[in-house]
Amino acid sequence: MLVLGIESSCDETAAAVVDHTGLVLSDVVHSQVNLHAQYGGIIPELASRDHLRNIEPVVSEALARASTTIHQLDGIAVTQRPGLVGALLVGVQAAKGLAWGSGKRLVGVDHLVGHLLAAYLQRSELRVETPQFPYVCLLASGGHTGLYRLESSKPEDIVELGATRDDAAGEAFDKVGKLLDLGYPGGPTIDRLAKAGNPSRYSFTVPMQAKDSLEFSFSGIKTQVASHVERHGKPTSAADLADLCAAFQRTVVTSLTRKLFAAAAREGVSDVVIGGGVAANRELRETVLAQAQKRGVRAFVPDIASCTDNAAMIAYVGLTALERGESSGWDLAATSRTALARATRKGRGMR
Ligand code: KG4
Ligand code: ZN
């Protein structure tokens, strides 16, 4: 089976071709990061217009790199939710047009499920081991942060165990990046600068430490960095900047990993997975692998290209749906909210 995936939920226009074994035959990502960088965040209207400009060349490139044509496909999967509706609409309409014109099946995919199953993607002929259901996945991106239990790849079998009450982890990286004049997005830059820093020179408190809580809060960590800057001014030397980045990153990584392993223990699973843009973070990846080894659980840390937004993960989720005999109708609509059941209400304040 061969599926084309299309992704346009936020600031990446992406298309990919994946086969039934999860092998990624092509993966094209056009990032809009330079377009939005000057505004310090994503401007939805600009995002939609740029998706419109790029969707056709990106899809053509994905088919060409996979040495395939639309006629050889078994279906077309597209991110239907959650995201910016105007941005999603571009991908959804393109997918509908392609599916209608070629007589292929259409499948709407939840972007979060894409991140949660990205560990199944195979990016080389040397196959990597994949997790076994049930497993717990930490999804940490720019728009979402939460812990999920997956009983199978079906959205109905995915349960949110706890999520952030306020900002997503990636959002905190980006806001701290802005505060320290590091440009947008802040995550990759903070990751790079933190490498040279001493994480213990400044100490920030990890929020939501109650043992039984699997919820997160990241806006408090960002506020602690802001108060530090208010009191001491912005770092003036490279060493001070590196130490501040390292301390902030350590606090976020500690919060994410503590809750991930608490969730795995509570749920009695032996496999843990990470996904989303923040799962590209070097310290998070290393800490998850080291802690897993200590605790005797298996950790799955996907390739960085599978963690950040991509269409291969969307194609893979589409494949699992097609294999179950499921597909979408022509009334498939773009929607801003996830279909996954939510357990955490935002904004109840810190515990
Ligand atoms: O999953 P993603 O590509 O898009 C969303 O669905 O949100 O995640 C983007 C987020 C941004 O907030 C970015 O700063 C963060 O992931 N990010 C990182 C790293 N690479 C990307 N955060 C920390 N360390 C990184 N290396
Ligand atoms: Zn994402």
mmCIF file of C-alpha atoms and ligand atoms in Angstrom:
data_model
loop_
_atom_site.group_PDB
_atom_site.id
_atom_site.type_symbol
_atom_site.label_atom_id
_atom_site.label_comp_id
_atom_site.label_asym_id
_atom_site.label_seq_id
_atom_site.Cartn_x
_atom_site.Cartn_y
_atom_site.Cartn_z
ATOM 1 C CA MET A 1 0.000 0.000 0.000
ATOM 2 C CA LEU A 2 1.217 3.495 -0.872
ATOM 3 C CA VAL A 3 -0.210 6.678 0.653
ATOM 4 C CA LEU A 4 0.435 10.362 -0.021
ATOM 5 C CA GLY A 5 0.265 12.542 3.105
ATOM 6 C CA ILE A 6 -0.398 16.287 3.048
ATOM 7 C CA GLU A 7 0.203 18.614 6.021
ATOM 8 C CA SER A 8 -0.569 22.338 6.269
ATOM 9 C CA SER A 9 -1.886 22.849 9.808
ATOM 10 C CA CYS A 10 0.579 25.514 10.872
ATOM 11 C CA ASP A 11 3.713 26.960 9.270
ATOM 12 C CA GLU A 12 4.992 24.004 7.260
ATOM 13 C CA THR A 13 3.668 22.985 3.849
ATOM 14 C CA ALA A 14 4.543 19.306 3.634
ATOM 15 C CA ALA A 15 3.887 16.230 1.512
ATOM 16 C CA ALA A 16 5.266 12.702 1.779
ATOM 17 C CA VAL A 17 4.803 9.212 0.362
ATOM 18 C CA VAL A 18 4.882 6.282 2.806
ATOM 19 C CA ASP A 19 4.359 2.555 2.198
ATOM 20 C CA HIS A 20 2.503 -0.007 4.334
ATOM 21 C CA THR A 21 5.671 -0.889 6.294
ATOM 22 C CA GLY A 22 6.075 2.741 7.397
ATOM 23 C CA LEU A 23 8.979 3.261 4.984
ATOM 24 C CA VAL A 24 9.240 6.924 4.023
ATOM 25 C CA LEU A 25 9.746 7.053 0.246
ATOM 26 C CA SER A 26 9.772 10.839 0.167
ATOM 27 C CA ASP A 27 9.341 13.632 2.714
ATOM 28 C CA VAL A 28 9.189 17.230 1.505
ATOM 29 C CA VAL A 29 8.825 20.058 4.038
ATOM 30 C CA HIS A 30 8.627 23.697 3.019
ATOM 31 C CA SER A 31 9.087 25.772 6.182
ATOM 32 C CA GLN A 32 7.599 29.258 6.472
ATOM 33 C CA VAL A 33 9.842 30.104 9.407
ATOM 34 C CA ASN A 34 11.615 32.976 7.617
ATOM 35 C CA LEU A 35 8.288 34.470 6.580
ATOM 36 C CA HIS A 36 7.029 34.674 10.170
ATOM 37 C CA ALA A 37 10.363 35.291 11.962
ATOM 38 C CA GLN A 38 10.135 39.080 11.584
ATOM 39 C CA TYR A 39 6.836 39.063 13.536
ATOM 40 C CA GLY A 40 8.121 36.811 16.331
ATOM 41 C CA GLY A 41 5.265 34.337 15.797
ATOM 42 C CA ILE A 42 2.930 32.877 13.201
ATOM 43 C CA ILE A 43 0.585 35.236 11.306
ATOM 44 C CA PRO A 44 -2.349 32.994 10.235
ATOM 45 C CA GLU A 45 -3.273 34.969 7.104
ATOM 46 C CA LEU A 46 0.323 34.911 5.825
ATOM 47 C CA ALA A 47 0.503 31.185 6.585
ATOM 48 C CA SER A 48 -2.594 30.401 4.465
ATOM 49 C CA ARG A 49 -1.341 32.457 1.518
ATOM 50 C CA ASP A 50 2.066 30.801 1.612
ATOM 51 C CA HIS A 51 0.506 27.310 1.786
ATOM 52 C CA LEU A 52 -1.498 28.192 -1.327
ATOM 53 C CA ARG A 53 1.675 29.193 -3.169
ATOM 54 C CA ASN A 54 3.564 26.047 -2.195
ATOM 55 C CA ILE A 55 1.113 23.184 -1.954
ATOM 56 C CA GLU A 56 1.258 22.202 -5.624
ATOM 57 C CA PRO A 57 5.077 22.224 -6.002
ATOM 58 C CA VAL A 58 5.525 20.450 -2.634
ATOM 59 C CA VAL A 59 3.094 17.641 -3.567
ATOM 60 C CA SER A 60 4.666 17.259 -7.034
ATOM 61 C CA GLU A 61 8.127 17.094 -5.477
ATOM 62 C CA ALA A 62 7.009 14.407 -2.984
ATOM 63 C CA LEU A 63 5.589 12.234 -5.784
ATOM 64 C CA ALA A 64 8.680 12.756 -7.957
ATOM 65 C CA ARG A 65 11.137 11.924 -5.143
ATOM 66 C CA ALA A 66 9.185 8.731 -4.415
ATOM 67 C CA SER A 67 9.327 7.910 -8.158
ATOM 68 C CA THR A 68 5.590 7.462 -8.178
ATOM 69 C CA THR A 69 2.483 9.060 -9.646
ATOM 70 C CA ILE A 70 -0.881 9.801 -8.141
ATOM 71 C CA HIS A 71 -2.308 6.795 -10.041
ATOM 72 C CA GLN A 72 -0.088 4.344 -8.172
ATOM 73 C CA LEU A 73 -1.334 5.521 -4.766
ATOM 74 C CA ASP A 74 -3.882 3.692 -2.603
ATOM 75 C CA GLY A 75 -5.060 6.825 -0.877
ATOM 76 C CA ILE A 76 -4.468 10.444 0.070
ATOM 77 C CA ALA A 77 -4.238 11.404 3.747
ATOM 78 C CA VAL A 78 -4.480 14.993 4.900
ATOM 79 C CA THR A 79 -4.268 16.831 8.222
ATOM 80 C CA GLN A 80 -7.823 17.875 8.960
ATOM 81 C CA ARG A 81 -7.354 19.056 12.581
ATOM 82 C CA PRO A 82 -6.203 20.672 14.863
ATOM 83 C CA GLY A 83 -4.555 23.860 13.602
ATOM 84 C CA LEU A 84 -5.178 27.197 11.926
ATOM 85 C CA VAL A 85 -8.383 26.700 9.940
ATOM 86 C CA GLY A 86 -7.279 28.840 6.995
ATOM 87 C CA ALA A 87 -4.015 26.912 6.792
ATOM 88 C CA LEU A 88 -5.678 23.487 7.165
ATOM 89 C CA LEU A 89 -8.188 24.382 4.469
ATOM 90 C CA VAL A 90 -5.442 24.655 1.833
ATOM 91 C CA GLY A 91 -4.259 21.082 2.435
ATOM 92 C CA VAL A 92 -7.785 19.680 2.777
ATOM 93 C CA GLN A 93 -8.978 21.258 -0.495
ATOM 94 C CA ALA A 94 -5.824 20.157 -2.334
ATOM 95 C CA ALA A 95 -6.256 16.587 -1.057
ATOM 96 C CA LYS A 96 -9.926 16.530 -2.037
ATOM 97 C CA GLY A 97 -9.121 17.782 -5.535
ATOM 98 C CA LEU A 98 -6.369 15.189 -6.019
ATOM 99 C CA ALA A 99 -8.486 12.335 -4.636
ATOM 100 C CA TRP A 100 -11.539 13.321 -6.668
ATOM 101 C CA GLY A 101 -9.540 13.711 -9.861
ATOM 102 C CA SER A 102 -7.705 10.395 -9.486
ATOM 103 C CA GLY A 103 -10.487 8.332 -7.937
ATOM 104 C CA LYS A 104 -8.418 7.601 -4.813
ATOM 105 C CA ARG A 105 -9.641 7.283 -1.248
ATOM 106 C CA LEU A 106 -9.386 10.373 0.985
ATOM 107 C CA VAL A 107 -8.560 10.187 4.728
ATOM 108 C CA GLY A 108 -8.701 13.072 7.194
ATOM 109 C CA VAL A 109 -6.050 12.771 9.917
ATOM 110 C CA ASP A 110 -5.676 14.356 13.358
ATOM 111 C CA HIS A 111 -2.245 16.028 13.481
ATOM 112 C CA LEU A 112 -1.740 14.968 17.122
ATOM 113 C CA VAL A 113 -2.223 11.303 16.191
ATOM 114 C CA GLY A 114 0.479 11.857 13.552
ATOM 115 C CA HIS A 115 2.964 12.917 16.250
ATOM 116 C CA LEU A 116 1.852 10.038 18.533
ATOM 117 C CA LEU A 117 2.534 7.399 15.830
ATOM 118 C CA ALA A 118 5.651 8.984 14.276
ATOM 119 C CA ALA A 119 7.869 6.374 15.978
ATOM 120 C CA TYR A 120 6.586 3.855 13.398
ATOM 121 C CA LEU A 121 8.187 5.703 10.480
ATOM 122 C CA GLN A 122 11.154 3.979 8.885
ATOM 123 C CA ARG A 123 13.619 6.376 7.290
ATOM 124 C CA SER A 124 16.121 3.845 5.969
ATOM 125 C CA GLU A 125 16.216 0.262 4.760
ATOM 126 C CA LEU A 126 17.796 -0.627 8.120
ATOM 127 C CA ARG A 127 14.544 -0.920 10.018
ATOM 128 C CA VAL A 128 14.356 0.575 13.505
ATOM 129 C CA GLU A 129 12.486 -1.166 16.291
ATOM 130 C CA THR A 130 8.977 0.179 16.871
ATOM 131 C CA PRO A 131 6.928 0.459 20.082
ATOM 132 C CA GLN A 132 4.285 -2.039 21.093
ATOM 133 C CA PHE A 133 0.800 -1.137 22.221
ATOM 134 C CA PRO A 134 -0.110 -0.168 24.835
ATOM 135 C CA TYR A 135 2.463 2.592 25.254
ATOM 136 C CA VAL A 136 2.664 6.074 26.730
ATOM 137 C CA CYS A 137 3.691 8.943 24.457
ATOM 138 C CA LEU A 138 4.851 12.376 25.508
ATOM 139 C CA LEU A 139 3.802 14.838 22.821
ATOM 140 C CA ALA A 140 5.580 18.175 23.188
ATOM 141 C CA SER A 141 5.277 20.674 20.355
ATOM 142 C CA GLY A 142 4.684 24.365 19.761
ATOM 143 C CA GLY A 143 0.919 24.031 20.035
ATOM 144 C CA HIS A 144 0.368 21.030 22.330
ATOM 145 C CA THR A 145 1.974 19.307 25.275
ATOM 146 C CA GLY A 146 0.501 16.245 26.925
ATOM 147 C CA LEU A 147 0.818 12.582 27.842
ATOM 148 C CA TYR A 148 -1.231 9.970 26.006
ATOM 149 C CA ARG A 149 -1.900 6.274 26.445
ATOM 150 C CA LEU A 150 -2.297 4.445 23.136
ATOM 151 C CA GLU A 151 -4.087 1.114 23.097
ATOM 152 C CA SER A 152 -3.942 1.020 19.279
ATOM 153 C CA SER A 153 -3.531 3.457 16.385
ATOM 154 C CA LYS A 154 -7.269 4.232 16.371
ATOM 155 C CA PRO A 155 -8.127 7.719 17.686
ATOM 156 C CA GLU A 156 -10.818 6.118 19.917
ATOM 157 C CA ASP A 157 -8.088 4.061 21.601
ATOM 158 C CA ILE A 158 -5.974 7.089 22.506
ATOM 159 C CA VAL A 159 -6.519 8.647 25.926
ATOM 160 C CA GLU A 160 -5.026 11.884 27.182
ATOM 161 C CA LEU A 161 -3.572 11.241 30.650
ATOM 162 C CA GLY A 162 -2.707 14.874 31.335
ATOM 163 C CA ALA A 163 -1.712 17.959 29.405
ATOM 164 C CA THR A 164 -0.523 21.487 29.968
ATOM 165 C CA ARG A 165 -2.771 23.879 31.835
ATOM 166 C CA ASP A 166 -1.328 26.847 29.972
ATOM 167 C CA ASP A 167 1.508 27.174 27.413
ATOM 168 C CA ALA A 168 2.853 24.255 25.373
ATOM 169 C CA ALA A 169 6.507 23.348 26.040
ATOM 170 C CA GLY A 170 7.573 24.630 22.594
ATOM 171 C CA GLU A 171 5.661 27.849 23.206
ATOM 172 C CA ALA A 172 7.693 28.352 26.406
ATOM 173 C CA PHE A 173 10.932 27.795 24.459
ATOM 174 C CA ASP A 174 9.758 30.313 21.849
ATOM 175 C CA LYS A 175 8.667 32.926 24.437
ATOM 176 C CA VAL A 176 11.928 32.632 26.370
ATOM 177 C CA GLY A 177 13.783 32.873 23.043
ATOM 178 C CA LYS A 178 11.922 36.108 22.298
ATOM 179 C CA LEU A 179 12.670 37.449 25.785
ATOM 180 C CA LEU A 180 16.393 36.789 25.254
ATOM 181 C CA ASP A 181 16.386 38.238 21.700
ATOM 182 C CA LEU A 182 17.191 34.857 20.156
ATOM 183 C CA GLY A 183 14.745 35.143 17.253
ATOM 184 C CA TYR A 184 11.911 32.789 16.299
ATOM 185 C CA PRO A 185 11.563 29.887 16.903
ATOM 186 C CA GLY A 186 13.543 29.900 20.148
ATOM 187 C CA GLY A 187 13.647 26.118 20.717
ATOM 188 C CA PRO A 188 16.496 25.114 18.395
ATOM 189 C CA THR A 189 18.616 28.155 19.398
ATOM 190 C CA ILE A 190 18.154 27.573 23.142
ATOM 191 C CA ASP A 191 19.015 23.895 22.584
ATOM 192 C CA ARG A 192 22.255 24.902 20.844
ATOM 193 C CA LEU A 193 23.237 27.586 23.405
ATOM 194 C CA ALA A 194 22.375 25.390 26.411
ATOM 195 C CA LYS A 195 24.986 22.853 25.340
ATOM 196 C CA ALA A 196 27.774 25.181 26.505
ATOM 197 C CA GLY A 197 25.944 26.305 29.661
ATOM 198 C CA ASN A 198 25.925 25.284 33.314
ATOM 199 C CA PRO A 199 22.341 24.233 34.154
ATOM 200 C CA SER A 200 22.956 24.532 37.922
ATOM 201 C CA ARG A 201 24.104 28.159 38.118
ATOM 202 C CA TYR A 202 20.528 29.457 38.201
ATOM 203 C CA SER A 203 17.763 27.476 39.755
ATOM 204 C CA PHE A 204 14.137 27.546 38.626
ATOM 205 C CA THR A 205 11.260 25.661 40.226
ATOM 206 C CA VAL A 206 9.600 22.784 38.370
ATOM 207 C CA PRO A 207 5.828 23.468 38.523
ATOM 208 C CA MET A 208 3.000 20.933 39.141
ATOM 209 C CA GLN A 209 5.051 18.611 41.316
ATOM 210 C CA ALA A 210 2.084 16.885 42.985
ATOM 211 C CA LYS A 211 2.888 13.163 42.653
ATOM 212 C CA ASP A 212 -0.485 12.093 41.270
ATOM 213 C CA SER A 213 -0.750 14.884 38.687
ATOM 214 C CA LEU A 214 0.162 14.254 35.069
ATOM 215 C CA GLU A 215 -0.603 17.846 34.127
ATOM 216 C CA PHE A 216 2.005 20.403 33.155
ATOM 217 C CA SER A 217 2.472 24.153 33.415
ATOM 218 C CA PHE A 218 5.105 25.988 31.399
ATOM 219 C CA SER A 219 4.051 29.613 31.593
ATOM 220 C CA GLY A 220 5.376 29.693 35.196
ATOM 221 C CA ILE A 221 8.858 28.628 34.058
ATOM 222 C CA LYS A 222 8.832 31.364 31.424
ATOM 223 C CA THR A 223 7.763 33.875 34.124
ATOM 224 C CA GLN A 224 10.657 32.774 36.334
ATOM 225 C CA VAL A 225 13.071 33.525 33.469
ATOM 226 C CA ALA A 226 11.335 36.881 32.876
ATOM 227 C CA SER A 227 11.670 37.807 36.589
ATOM 228 C CA HIS A 228 15.337 36.829 36.506
ATOM 229 C CA VAL A 229 15.852 39.141 33.513
ATOM 230 C CA GLU A 230 13.916 41.924 35.265
ATOM 231 C CA ARG A 231 16.098 41.649 38.351
ATOM 232 C CA HIS A 232 19.490 41.080 36.728
ATOM 233 C CA GLY A 233 19.009 42.475 33.221
ATOM 234 C CA LYS A 234 19.492 40.516 29.996
ATOM 235 C CA PRO A 235 22.644 38.367 29.918
ATOM 236 C CA THR A 236 25.567 40.432 28.674
ATOM 237 C CA SER A 237 28.101 37.657 28.087
ATOM 238 C CA ALA A 238 27.899 34.458 26.049
ATOM 239 C CA ALA A 239 28.542 32.459 29.239
ATOM 240 C CA ASP A 240 25.658 34.108 31.127
ATOM 241 C CA LEU A 241 23.311 33.530 28.189
ATOM 242 C CA ALA A 242 24.361 29.882 27.898
ATOM 243 C CA ASP A 243 23.859 29.326 31.657
ATOM 244 C CA LEU A 244 20.395 30.896 31.568
ATOM 245 C CA CYS A 245 19.375 28.792 28.545
ATOM 246 C CA ALA A 246 20.766 25.650 30.191
ATOM 247 C CA ALA A 247 18.869 26.302 33.462
ATOM 248 C CA PHE A 248 15.590 26.992 31.635
ATOM 249 C CA GLN A 249 15.971 23.937 29.406
ATOM 250 C CA ARG A 250 16.876 21.709 32.390
ATOM 251 C CA THR A 251 13.687 22.810 34.190
ATOM 252 C CA VAL A 252 11.467 22.055 31.163
ATOM 253 C CA VAL A 253 13.169 18.703 30.492
ATOM 254 C CA THR A 254 12.897 17.702 34.176
ATOM 255 C CA SER A 255 9.189 18.463 34.172
ATOM 256 C CA LEU A 256 8.565 16.527 30.925
ATOM 257 C CA THR A 257 10.599 13.459 31.847
ATOM 258 C CA ARG A 258 9.368 13.148 35.450
ATOM 259 C CA LYS A 259 5.766 13.089 34.277
ATOM 260 C CA LEU A 260 6.491 10.776 31.340
ATOM 261 C CA PHE A 261 7.958 8.094 33.608
ATOM 262 C CA ALA A 262 5.327 8.675 36.312
ATOM 263 C CA ALA A 263 2.691 8.073 33.616
ATOM 264 C CA ALA A 264 4.436 4.914 32.357
ATOM 265 C CA ALA A 265 4.590 3.530 35.920
ATOM 266 C CA ARG A 266 0.972 4.424 36.660
ATOM 267 C CA GLU A 267 -0.235 2.875 33.393
ATOM 268 C CA GLY A 268 1.973 -0.201 33.765
ATOM 269 C CA VAL A 269 3.399 0.035 30.238
ATOM 270 C CA SER A 270 6.896 -1.008 29.257
ATOM 271 C CA ASP A 271 7.257 1.241 26.191
ATOM 272 C CA VAL A 272 7.519 5.035 26.204
ATOM 273 C CA VAL A 273 7.688 7.269 23.147
ATOM 274 C CA ILE A 274 8.319 10.965 22.566
ATOM 275 C CA GLY A 275 7.078 13.126 19.708
ATOM 276 C CA GLY A 276 6.530 16.717 18.554
ATOM 277 C CA GLY A 277 9.014 19.490 17.783
ATOM 278 C CA VAL A 278 10.378 19.659 21.346
ATOM 279 C CA ALA A 279 11.287 15.958 21.062
ATOM 280 C CA ALA A 280 14.067 17.218 18.747
ATOM 281 C CA ASN A 281 15.705 18.678 21.865
ATOM 282 C CA ARG A 282 19.068 17.075 22.579
ATOM 283 C CA GLU A 283 18.771 17.125 26.374
ATOM 284 C CA LEU A 284 15.220 15.720 26.322
ATOM 285 C CA ARG A 285 16.260 12.894 23.986
ATOM 286 C CA GLU A 286 19.307 11.998 26.096
ATOM 287 C CA THR A 287 17.441 12.218 29.410
ATOM 288 C CA VAL A 288 14.565 10.030 28.195
ATOM 289 C CA LEU A 289 16.975 7.351 26.925
ATOM 290 C CA ALA A 290 19.072 7.409 30.133
ATOM 291 C CA GLN A 291 16.058 7.337 32.483
ATOM 292 C CA ALA A 292 14.406 4.548 30.508
ATOM 293 C CA GLN A 293 17.488 2.402 30.825
ATOM 294 C CA LYS A 294 17.595 3.011 34.581
ATOM 295 C CA ARG A 295 13.933 2.090 34.985
ATOM 296 C CA GLY A 296 13.980 -0.935 32.690
ATOM 297 C CA VAL A 297 11.490 0.420 30.159
ATOM 298 C CA ARG A 298 12.017 0.753 26.400
ATOM 299 C CA ALA A 299 12.234 4.317 25.070
ATOM 300 C CA PHE A 300 11.538 5.213 21.437
ATOM 301 C CA VAL A 301 13.040 8.492 20.307
ATOM 302 C CA PRO A 302 12.146 9.040 16.635
ATOM 303 C CA ASP A 303 14.455 10.697 14.109
ATOM 304 C CA ILE A 304 14.349 14.482 14.365
ATOM 305 C CA ALA A 305 12.656 14.684 10.937
ATOM 306 C CA SER A 306 9.831 12.529 12.372
ATOM 307 C CA CYS A 307 9.481 14.734 15.501
ATOM 308 C CA THR A 308 9.095 18.156 13.882
ATOM 309 C CA ASP A 309 6.062 18.771 11.648
ATOM 310 C CA ASN A 310 6.070 16.549 8.569
ATOM 311 C CA ALA A 311 3.606 14.818 6.246
ATOM 312 C CA ALA A 312 5.105 11.317 6.552
ATOM 313 C CA MET A 313 3.450 10.898 9.960
ATOM 314 C CA ILE A 314 0.135 12.007 8.407
ATOM 315 C CA ALA A 315 0.520 9.493 5.566
ATOM 316 C CA TYR A 316 1.259 6.759 8.129
ATOM 317 C CA VAL A 317 -1.877 7.492 10.175
ATOM 318 C CA GLY A 318 -3.853 7.527 6.901
ATOM 319 C CA LEU A 319 -2.426 4.110 6.081
ATOM 320 C CA THR A 320 -3.577 2.631 9.385
ATOM 321 C CA ALA A 321 -7.086 3.994 8.741
ATOM 322 C CA LEU A 322 -7.187 2.652 5.158
ATOM 323 C CA GLU A 323 -5.983 -0.749 6.401
ATOM 324 C CA ARG A 324 -9.003 -0.813 8.737
ATOM 325 C CA GLY A 325 -11.217 -0.005 5.746
ATOM 326 C CA GLU A 326 -11.887 3.552 6.933
ATOM 327 C CA SER A 327 -11.873 6.669 4.742
ATOM 328 C CA SER A 328 -13.477 10.126 4.702
ATOM 329 C CA GLY A 329 -16.284 11.571 2.626
ATOM 330 C CA TRP A 330 -16.199 14.675 0.429
ATOM 331 C CA ASP A 331 -17.676 16.609 3.336
ATOM 332 C CA LEU A 332 -14.339 16.361 5.193
ATOM 333 C CA ALA A 333 -13.899 19.721 6.935
ATOM 334 C CA ALA A 334 -10.968 21.577 8.480
ATOM 335 C CA THR A 335 -11.415 22.028 12.239
ATOM 336 C CA SER A 336 -9.290 23.909 14.785
ATOM 337 C CA ARG A 337 -9.707 21.350 17.604
ATOM 338 C CA THR A 338 -8.349 17.846 18.064
ATOM 339 C CA ALA A 339 -10.719 14.878 18.009
ATOM 340 C CA LEU A 340 -8.860 13.283 20.926
ATOM 341 C CA ALA A 341 -10.729 13.368 24.223
ATOM 342 C CA ARG A 342 -9.241 15.962 26.564
ATOM 343 C CA ALA A 343 -8.719 15.360 30.283
ATOM 344 C CA THR A 344 -7.120 18.665 31.222
ATOM 345 C CA ARG A 345 -8.950 21.957 31.340
ATOM 346 C CA LYS A 346 -6.721 24.897 30.599
ATOM 347 C CA GLY A 347 -6.264 27.714 33.068
ATOM 348 C CA ARG A 348 -7.259 26.208 36.414
ATOM 349 C CA GLY A 349 -4.123 27.648 37.937
ATOM 350 C CA MET A 350 -1.167 25.827 39.426
ATOM 351 C CA ARG A 351 -1.420 23.057 41.964
HETATM 352 O O1 KG4 B 1 5.830 19.881 16.212
HETATM 353 P P1 KG4 B 1 6.288 21.208 15.707
HETATM 354 O O2 KG4 B 1 7.240 21.222 14.536
HETATM 355 O O3 KG4 B 1 5.065 22.126 15.336
HETATM 356 C C1 KG4 B 1 3.879 22.119 16.095
HETATM 357 O O4 KG4 B 1 3.008 21.248 15.826
HETATM 358 O O5 KG4 B 1 3.798 22.964 17.012
HETATM 359 O O6 KG4 B 1 6.941 21.973 16.944
HETATM 360 C C2 KG4 B 1 7.487 23.267 16.850
HETATM 361 C C3 KG4 B 1 8.014 23.649 18.238
HETATM 362 C C4 KG4 B 1 8.506 25.089 18.321
HETATM 363 O O7 KG4 B 1 7.956 25.665 19.496
HETATM 364 C C5 KG4 B 1 10.014 24.941 18.429
HETATM 365 O O8 KG4 B 1 10.639 25.978 19.178
HETATM 366 C C6 KG4 B 1 10.156 23.617 19.124
HETATM 367 O O9 KG4 B 1 9.140 22.809 18.572
HETATM 368 N N1 KG4 B 1 11.466 22.987 18.880
HETATM 369 C C7 KG4 B 1 12.380 22.766 19.845
HETATM 370 C C8 KG4 B 1 13.516 22.207 19.208
HETATM 371 N N2 KG4 B 1 13.241 22.098 17.857
HETATM 372 C C9 KG4 B 1 11.976 22.581 17.684
HETATM 373 N N3 KG4 B 1 12.339 22.982 21.167
HETATM 374 C C10 KG4 B 1 13.431 22.647 21.886
HETATM 375 N N4 KG4 B 1 14.558 22.132 21.348
HETATM 376 C C11 KG4 B 1 14.639 21.887 20.019
HETATM 377 N N5 KG4 B 1 15.750 21.368 19.492
HETATM 378 ZN ZN ZN B 2 3.038 19.420 15.170
#
